[in-house]
C-alpha positions as a Markdown table, in Angstrom:
| # | Residue | x | y | z |
|---|---|---|---|---|
| 1 | Met | -0.1 | 0.0 | 0.0 |
| 2 | Asn | 1.4 | 3.3 | -1.2 |
| 3 | Leu | 1.3 | 6.2 | 1.4 |
| 4 | Met | 0.6 | 9.7 | 0.1 |
| 5 | Leu | 3.4 | 11.8 | 1.4 |
| 6 | Arg | 2.4 | 15.4 | 2.0 |
| 7 | Gln | 4.8 | 18.4 | 1.9 |
| 8 | Pro | 5.4 | 19.9 | 5.4 |
| 9 | Leu | 3.6 | 23.1 | 6.0 |
| 10 | Pro | 5.8 | 26.3 | 5.9 |
| 11 | Leu | 6.9 | 27.9 | 9.1 |
| 12 | Leu | 5.9 | 31.2 | 10.2 |
| 13 | Glu | 9.1 | 33.4 | 10.8 |
| 14 | Leu | 8.8 | 35.4 | 14.2 |
| 15 | Asp | 10.8 | 38.2 | 12.7 |
| 16 | Ile | 8.0 | 38.6 | 10.0 |
| 17 | Leu | 5.1 | 38.3 | 12.5 |
| 18 | Arg | 6.8 | 41.0 | 14.6 |
| 19 | Thr | 6.7 | 43.3 | 11.6 |
| 20 | Phe | 3.1 | 42.3 | 10.6 |
| 21 | Val | 1.9 | 43.2 | 14.2 |
| 22 | Ala | 3.8 | 46.5 | 14.1 |
| 23 | Ile | 1.8 | 47.4 | 10.8 |
| 24 | Ala | -1.4 | 46.3 | 12.4 |
| 25 | Glu | -1.0 | 48.3 | 15.5 |
| 26 | Thr | 0.3 | 51.6 | 13.9 |
| 27 | Gly | -1.8 | 51.5 | 10.6 |
| 28 | Asn | 1.4 | 52.7 | 8.7 |
| 29 | Phe | 4.3 | 50.8 | 6.9 |
| 30 | Thr | 6.7 | 53.7 | 7.6 |
| 31 | Thr | 5.9 | 53.9 | 11.2 |
| 32 | Ala | 6.0 | 50.2 | 11.6 |
| 33 | Ala | 9.6 | 50.2 | 9.8 |
| 34 | Asp | 10.8 | 52.5 | 12.6 |
| 35 | Thr | 9.3 | 50.3 | 15.3 |
| 36 | Val | 11.1 | 47.1 | 13.9 |
| 37 | His | 14.3 | 49.0 | 12.9 |
| 38 | Arg | 13.9 | 48.2 | 9.2 |
| 39 | Thr | 13.6 | 50.2 | 6.1 |
| 40 | Pro | 10.0 | 50.7 | 4.6 |
| 41 | Ser | 11.1 | 48.7 | 1.5 |
| 42 | Ala | 12.3 | 45.8 | 3.6 |
| 43 | Val | 9.0 | 45.8 | 5.6 |
| 44 | Ser | 7.0 | 45.7 | 2.3 |
| 45 | Met | 9.1 | 42.7 | 1.2 |
| 46 | Gln | 8.5 | 40.9 | 4.4 |
| 47 | Ile | 4.7 | 41.4 | 4.1 |
| 48 | Lys | 4.7 | 40.4 | 0.6 |
| 49 | Lys | 6.5 | 37.1 | 1.4 |
| 50 | Leu | 4.1 | 36.5 | 4.2 |
| 51 | Glu | 1.2 | 37.0 | 1.9 |
| 52 | Glu | 2.5 | 34.7 | -0.8 |
| 53 | Met | 3.2 | 32.0 | 1.8 |
| 54 | Leu | -0.3 | 32.1 | 3.3 |
| 55 | Gly | -2.0 | 32.7 | -0.2 |
| 56 | Cys | -4.2 | 35.7 | 1.0 |
| 57 | Thr | -4.1 | 39.4 | 1.3 |
| 58 | Leu | -3.5 | 40.6 | 4.9 |
| 59 | Phe | -3.9 | 44.4 | 4.4 |
| 60 | Arg | -6.1 | 46.8 | 2.5 |
| 61 | Arg | -3.9 | 49.7 | 1.4 |
| 62 | Asp | -5.1 | 53.3 | 0.5 |
| 63 | Ala | -3.3 | 56.6 | 0.2 |
| 64 | Arg | -3.8 | 57.4 | 4.0 |
| 65 | Ser | -3.9 | 54.2 | 6.0 |
| 66 | Val | -3.5 | 50.6 | 6.2 |
| 67 | Thr | -6.2 | 48.3 | 7.6 |
| 68 | Leu | -6.4 | 44.5 | 8.1 |
| 69 | Thr | -8.5 | 42.2 | 6.0 |
| 70 | His | -10.5 | 39.4 | 7.6 |
| 71 | His | -7.6 | 37.0 | 7.0 |
| 72 | Gly | -5.2 | 39.8 | 8.6 |
| 73 | Glu | -7.5 | 39.9 | 11.7 |
| 74 | Val | -7.3 | 36.2 | 12.2 |
| 75 | Leu | -3.6 | 36.0 | 11.7 |
| 76 | Leu | -3.1 | 39.0 | 14.2 |
| 77 | Ser | -4.5 | 36.8 | 16.9 |
| 78 | Tyr | -2.2 | 34.0 | 16.2 |
| 79 | Ala | 0.7 | 36.3 | 15.8 |
| 80 | Arg | 0.4 | 38.1 | 19.1 |
| 81 | Arg | 0.1 | 34.8 | 20.9 |
| 82 | Leu | 3.1 | 33.2 | 19.1 |
| 83 | Leu | 5.3 | 36.3 | 19.9 |
| 84 | Ala | 4.2 | 36.3 | 23.5 |
| 85 | Leu | 5.1 | 32.6 | 23.9 |
| 86 | Ser | 8.4 | 33.3 | 22.3 |
| 87 | Asn | 9.2 | 36.1 | 24.6 |
| 88 | Glu | 8.1 | 34.1 | 27.6 |
| 89 | Ala | 10.4 | 31.2 | 26.5 |
| 90 | Val | 13.5 | 33.4 | 25.9 |
| 91 | Ser | 13.0 | 35.4 | 29.2 |
| 92 | Arg | 12.8 | 32.1 | 31.2 |
| 93 | Phe | 16.4 | 31.4 | 30.3 |
| 94 | Met | 18.0 | 34.9 | 29.8 |
| 95 | Met | 16.1 | 36.8 | 32.8 |
| 96 | Pro | 15.4 | 34.0 | 35.3 |
| 97 | Asp | 15.4 | 36.7 | 38.1 |
| 98 | Met | 13.0 | 39.0 | 36.5 |
| 99 | Asn | 9.8 | 37.8 | 38.0 |
| 100 | Gly | 7.2 | 38.5 | 40.6 |
| 101 | Val | 4.6 | 41.0 | 41.1 |
| 102 | Val | 5.1 | 44.9 | 40.9 |
| 103 | Arg | 2.5 | 47.2 | 42.6 |
| 104 | Leu | 2.1 | 50.4 | 40.5 |
| 105 | Gly | -0.3 | 53.4 | 41.2 |
| 106 | Ala | -1.4 | 56.1 | 38.8 |
| 107 | Pro | -4.1 | 58.9 | 38.7 |
| 108 | Asp | -7.1 | 58.4 | 36.6 |
| 109 | Asp | -5.9 | 60.3 | 33.5 |
| 110 | Val | -2.5 | 58.5 | 33.3 |
| 111 | Gly | -4.2 | 55.2 | 33.9 |
| 112 | Glu | -6.5 | 55.5 | 30.9 |
| 113 | Leu | -4.4 | 57.2 | 28.4 |
| 114 | Ile | -0.7 | 56.2 | 28.8 |
| 115 | Leu | -0.4 | 53.2 | 31.0 |
| 116 | Pro | -2.2 | 50.6 | 28.9 |
| 117 | Glu | 0.4 | 50.9 | 26.0 |
| 118 | Val | 3.3 | 51.0 | 28.6 |
| 119 | Leu | 2.1 | 47.8 | 30.2 |
| 120 | Arg | 1.5 | 46.1 | 26.9 |
| 121 | Arg | 5.1 | 46.8 | 25.9 |
| 122 | Phe | 6.5 | 45.8 | 29.3 |
| 123 | Ala | 4.6 | 42.5 | 29.2 |
| 124 | Glu | 6.2 | 41.7 | 25.8 |
| 125 | Thr | 9.6 | 42.1 | 27.2 |
| 126 | Tyr | 9.0 | 40.8 | 30.8 |
| 127 | Pro | 6.2 | 38.2 | 30.6 |
| 128 | Ser | 7.1 | 36.7 | 33.9 |
| 129 | Ile | 6.5 | 40.0 | 35.8 |
| 130 | Ala | 2.9 | 40.7 | 36.8 |
| 131 | Val | 2.0 | 44.4 | 37.2 |
| 132 | Asn | -0.9 | 45.2 | 39.5 |
| 133 | Val | -2.3 | 48.7 | 39.0 |
| 134 | Ser | -4.2 | 50.9 | 41.5 |
| 135 | Ile | -5.9 | 54.0 | 40.4 |
| 136 | Glu | -6.2 | 56.7 | 43.1 |
| 137 | Ser | -5.7 | 60.4 | 43.8 |
| 138 | Ser | -2.1 | 61.6 | 43.6 |
| 139 | Ala | -2.0 | 62.3 | 47.4 |
| 140 | Ser | -3.1 | 58.7 | 48.2 |
| 141 | Leu | -0.5 | 57.2 | 45.8 |
| 142 | Arg | 2.4 | 59.1 | 47.2 |
| 143 | Arg | 1.3 | 58.0 | 50.7 |
| 144 | Ala | 0.8 | 54.3 | 49.6 |
| 145 | Val | 4.4 | 54.3 | 48.3 |
| 146 | Ala | 5.8 | 55.8 | 51.5 |
| 147 | Glu | 3.8 | 53.1 | 53.6 |
| 148 | Arg | 5.1 | 50.3 | 51.2 |
| 149 | Arg | 1.6 | 49.5 | 49.9 |
| 150 | Leu | 2.8 | 50.3 | 46.4 |
| 151 | Asp | 6.2 | 49.8 | 44.9 |
| 152 | Leu | 6.1 | 52.9 | 42.6 |
| 153 | Ala | 3.5 | 55.6 | 41.5 |
| 154 | Ile | 2.9 | 58.3 | 39.0 |
| 155 | Phe | 1.4 | 61.4 | 40.3 |
| 156 | Asn | 0.2 | 64.8 | 39.5 |
| 157 | Ser | 1.7 | 67.8 | 41.3 |
| 158 | Pro | 1.2 | 71.5 | 41.1 |
| 159 | Asp | 5.0 | 72.0 | 41.4 |
| 160 | Met | 7.8 | 69.6 | 42.3 |
| 161 | Thr | 9.7 | 71.0 | 45.0 |
| 162 | Thr | 12.8 | 69.8 | 46.9 |
| 163 | Gln | 10.6 | 68.7 | 49.8 |
| 164 | Met | 8.5 | 66.4 | 47.6 |
| 165 | Pro | 10.0 | 62.9 | 46.9 |
| 166 | Gly | 10.0 | 61.8 | 43.3 |
| 167 | Glu | 11.3 | 62.7 | 39.8 |
| 168 | Val | 9.8 | 64.8 | 37.1 |
| 169 | Leu | 8.5 | 62.7 | 34.1 |
| 170 | Met | 6.8 | 65.6 | 32.1 |
| 171 | Lys | 5.5 | 69.2 | 32.6 |
| 172 | Glu | 2.2 | 70.0 | 31.1 |
| 173 | Gln | 0.0 | 72.8 | 30.4 |
| 174 | Leu | -3.4 | 73.0 | 32.4 |
| 175 | Val | -6.2 | 74.5 | 30.3 |
| 176 | Trp | -9.9 | 75.0 | 30.3 |
| 177 | Ala | -11.5 | 72.5 | 28.1 |
| 178 | Gly | -15.0 | 73.0 | 26.5 |
| 179 | Lys | -16.9 | 71.6 | 23.7 |
| 180 | Asn | -15.7 | 72.7 | 20.3 |
| 181 | Cys | -18.2 | 75.4 | 19.1 |
| 182 | Gly | -19.9 | 75.1 | 22.4 |
| 183 | Ser | -21.2 | 77.9 | 24.5 |
| 184 | Ala | -20.8 | 76.9 | 28.1 |
| 185 | His | -17.8 | 79.2 | 28.8 |
| 186 | Leu | -20.1 | 82.2 | 27.8 |
| 187 | Lys | -22.6 | 81.5 | 30.5 |
| 188 | His | -23.0 | 83.5 | 33.8 |
| 189 | Pro | -22.2 | 82.2 | 36.2 |
| 190 | Leu | -19.7 | 80.0 | 34.6 |
| 191 | Pro | -20.6 | 76.2 | 34.9 |
| 192 | Val | -17.6 | 74.3 | 36.1 |
| 193 | Ser | -17.0 | 70.6 | 36.2 |
| 194 | Val | -14.5 | 69.4 | 38.9 |
| 195 | Trp | -13.1 | 66.6 | 41.0 |
| 196 | Glu | -13.0 | 66.1 | 44.6 |
| 197 | Glu | -11.4 | 68.4 | 47.1 |
| 198 | Gly | -8.0 | 66.8 | 47.0 |
| 199 | Cys | -7.7 | 67.3 | 43.1 |
| 200 | Ile | -4.8 | 69.7 | 42.3 |
| 201 | Trp | -6.5 | 70.8 | 39.1 |
| 202 | Arg | -9.7 | 71.7 | 41.0 |
| 203 | Ala | -7.7 | 73.7 | 43.5 |
| 204 | Arg | -5.8 | 75.6 | 40.8 |
| 205 | Ala | -9.0 | 76.2 | 38.6 |
| 206 | Leu | -11.2 | 77.6 | 41.5 |
| 207 | Glu | -8.3 | 79.7 | 43.0 |
| 208 | Glu | -7.7 | 81.4 | 39.6 |
| 209 | Leu | -11.3 | 81.9 | 39.0 |
| 210 | Ala | -11.7 | 83.7 | 42.4 |
| 211 | Lys | -8.7 | 85.9 | 41.7 |
| 212 | Ser | -10.1 | 86.9 | 38.3 |
| 213 | Gly | -13.5 | 87.8 | 39.8 |
| 214 | Arg | -15.3 | 85.5 | 37.5 |
| 215 | Glu | -18.5 | 84.0 | 39.1 |
| 216 | Phe | -18.9 | 80.3 | 38.8 |
| 217 | Arg | -20.9 | 77.4 | 40.0 |
| 218 | Val | -20.0 | 73.7 | 40.2 |
| 219 | Ala | -22.4 | 72.2 | 37.7 |
| 220 | Tyr | -21.0 | 68.8 | 37.4 |
| 221 | Phe | -19.2 | 66.8 | 40.0 |
| 222 | Cys | -17.2 | 63.6 | 39.2 |
| 223 | Ala | -14.0 | 61.9 | 40.5 |
| 224 | His | -13.2 | 60.5 | 37.0 |
| 225 | His | -12.0 | 62.5 | 34.1 |
| 226 | Met | -14.2 | 60.3 | 31.8 |
| 227 | Gly | -17.1 | 62.0 | 33.5 |
| 228 | Gln | -15.6 | 65.4 | 33.1 |
| 229 | Arg | -15.2 | 64.7 | 29.3 |
| 230 | Ala | -19.0 | 63.8 | 29.2 |
| 231 | Ala | -19.9 | 67.1 | 30.7 |
| 232 | Ile | -17.8 | 69.0 | 28.3 |
| 233 | Arg | -19.1 | 67.1 | 25.3 |
| 234 | Ala | -22.7 | 67.8 | 26.4 |
| 235 | Asp | -21.6 | 71.5 | 26.7 |
| 236 | Leu | -22.9 | 71.4 | 30.3 |
| 237 | Ala | -19.7 | 72.9 | 31.8 |
| 238 | Val | -16.1 | 73.7 | 31.2 |
| 239 | Ala | -13.5 | 71.7 | 33.1 |
| 240 | Pro | -9.7 | 72.1 | 33.9 |
| 241 | Leu | -7.8 | 69.5 | 31.9 |
| 242 | Ala | -4.3 | 68.6 | 31.1 |
| 243 | Arg | -3.7 | 69.7 | 27.6 |
| 244 | Phe | -3.0 | 66.2 | 26.3 |
| 245 | Leu | -6.6 | 65.2 | 27.4 |
| 246 | Val | -8.2 | 67.7 | 25.0 |
| 247 | Gln | -9.7 | 65.6 | 22.3 |
| 248 | Glu | -10.8 | 66.6 | 18.8 |
| 249 | Asp | -14.3 | 67.4 | 19.7 |
| 250 | Met | -13.1 | 69.8 | 22.4 |
| 251 | Val | -11.3 | 73.2 | 22.4 |
| 252 | Ala | -8.7 | 74.7 | 24.9 |
| 253 | Leu | -10.0 | 77.8 | 26.2 |
| 254 | Gly | -8.1 | 80.7 | 27.9 |
| 255 | Glu | -7.7 | 84.4 | 28.6 |
| 256 | Lys | -9.1 | 85.3 | 25.2 |
| 257 | Asp | -12.2 | 83.4 | 26.0 |
| 258 | Gly | -12.6 | 85.3 | 29.5 |
| 259 | Leu | -11.0 | 82.4 | 31.5 |
| 260 | Pro | -7.9 | 82.8 | 33.7 |
| 261 | Asp | -4.6 | 81.2 | 32.8 |
| 262 | Leu | -4.0 | 78.0 | 34.7 |
| 263 | Gly | -0.3 | 77.6 | 34.0 |
| 264 | His | 1.5 | 74.3 | 34.1 |
| 265 | Tyr | 1.6 | 71.3 | 36.4 |
| 266 | Thr | 4.2 | 68.3 | 36.7 |
| 267 | Ile | 3.7 | 64.7 | 36.3 |
| 268 | Gly | 6.1 | 62.9 | 38.7 |
| 269 | Leu | 7.2 | 59.4 | 39.5 |
| 270 | Val | 8.0 | 58.1 | 43.0 |
| 271 | Ile | 9.7 | 54.8 | 43.8 |
| 272 | Ala | 9.9 | 53.0 | 47.0 |
| 273 | Glu | 13.3 | 52.8 | 48.6 |
| 274 | Asp | 15.5 | 49.7 | 48.0 |
| 275 | Ala | 13.3 | 48.9 | 44.9 |
| 276 | Asp | 14.2 | 45.5 | 43.3 |
| 277 | Ala | 15.0 | 44.8 | 39.6 |
| 278 | Pro | 11.5 | 44.3 | 38.4 |
| 279 | Val | 10.3 | 47.5 | 40.0 |
| 280 | Arg | 13.2 | 49.4 | 38.4 |
| 281 | Ala | 12.3 | 47.9 | 35.0 |
| 282 | Val | 8.8 | 49.1 | 35.2 |
| 283 | Ala | 10.1 | 52.6 | 36.1 |
| 284 | Asp | 12.4 | 52.5 | 33.1 |
| 285 | Tyr | 9.5 | 51.8 | 30.7 |
| 286 | Ile | 7.4 | 54.5 | 32.2 |
| 287 | Arg | 10.2 | 57.1 | 31.8 |
| 288 | Ala | 10.6 | 56.0 | 28.2 |
| 289 | Ala | 6.9 | 56.2 | 27.4 |
| 290 | Phe | 6.5 | 59.7 | 28.9 |
| 291 | Ala | 9.7 | 60.8 | 26.8 |
| 292 | Arg | 8.0 | 59.5 | 23.7 |
| 293 | Phe | 4.6 | 61.0 | 24.6 |
| 294 | Glu | 6.0 | 64.4 | 25.4 |
| 295 | Arg | 7.6 | 64.6 | 22.0 |
| 296 | Gly | 4.4 | 63.4 | 20.2 |
| 297 | Pro | 0.9 | 64.7 | 21.4 |
| 298 | Lys | 2.4 | 68.0 | 22.6 |
| 299 | Glu | 3.1 | 68.9 | 19.0 |
| 300 | Leu | -0.5 | 68.6 | 18.0 |
| 301 | Thr | -2.5 | 71.7 | 17.1 |
| 302 | Leu | -5.6 | 72.1 | 19.2 |
| 303 | Pro | -9.0 | 73.1 | 17.6 |
| 304 | Val | -9.9 | 76.7 | 17.7 |
| 305 | Ala | -13.0 | 77.9 | 19.6 |
| 306 | Cys | -15.9 | 79.1 | 17.3 |
């Protein structure tokens, strides 16, 4: 009896999968090329090779963006799992001491906008380290690190002084955010959306309003900046926000709109004394992320009020 011999299936190359994932996440061949440290032409050749091997188209290309096809979406799930498994296997041998749990704290805004990408990248490099995140007020976070309930924390501060422990990650402008083409900032008294008493943005905003003599009322109260954004988008109120939180459907308001200047504030990082290697590794990733973030979103042009 003759047995039908089948050709072995081709093997997926991790290097090409890493490029494929980079393109899927950035939506751009050139940006992905920078991420994987290759030329755009080399990246295009890798994807062409992958598509020819699998016999399907993985990306839809147009003049502005690149999106996944149905086959591309299916492959993305496999690619991420294969890369994660590879990273886990390599780290088991090359970084056997890099394991354990790191307790990280962050304020609400950083926890939503910046941390997810930081932790995703960190997990790819250190799959044996679990990072547990606590979202609290800045004052509570600093206290938790001092009391050893957290290993490190990102926090907001009106001004980093020599008396305050920690290092500066980024200085950011504090602005009044309103609905783009909205009218809340024209009302009297001014409807304001704020956080709880301990919020440094609330203290700065209400203090500057009092100095300017502008009458106001607290029209919306919420401890999370997602709630603040909801009030802004409904044109119910204006709110003090970090400049990087101003979305496309919002506008940064200031003195030209009859509102006082709020100046700048500092985003800091505090680390527990005698932090071990996993904690220091998380801190390094946070520093790098804020360095990238400060170079990027701060260059964006904010919409102009109607």
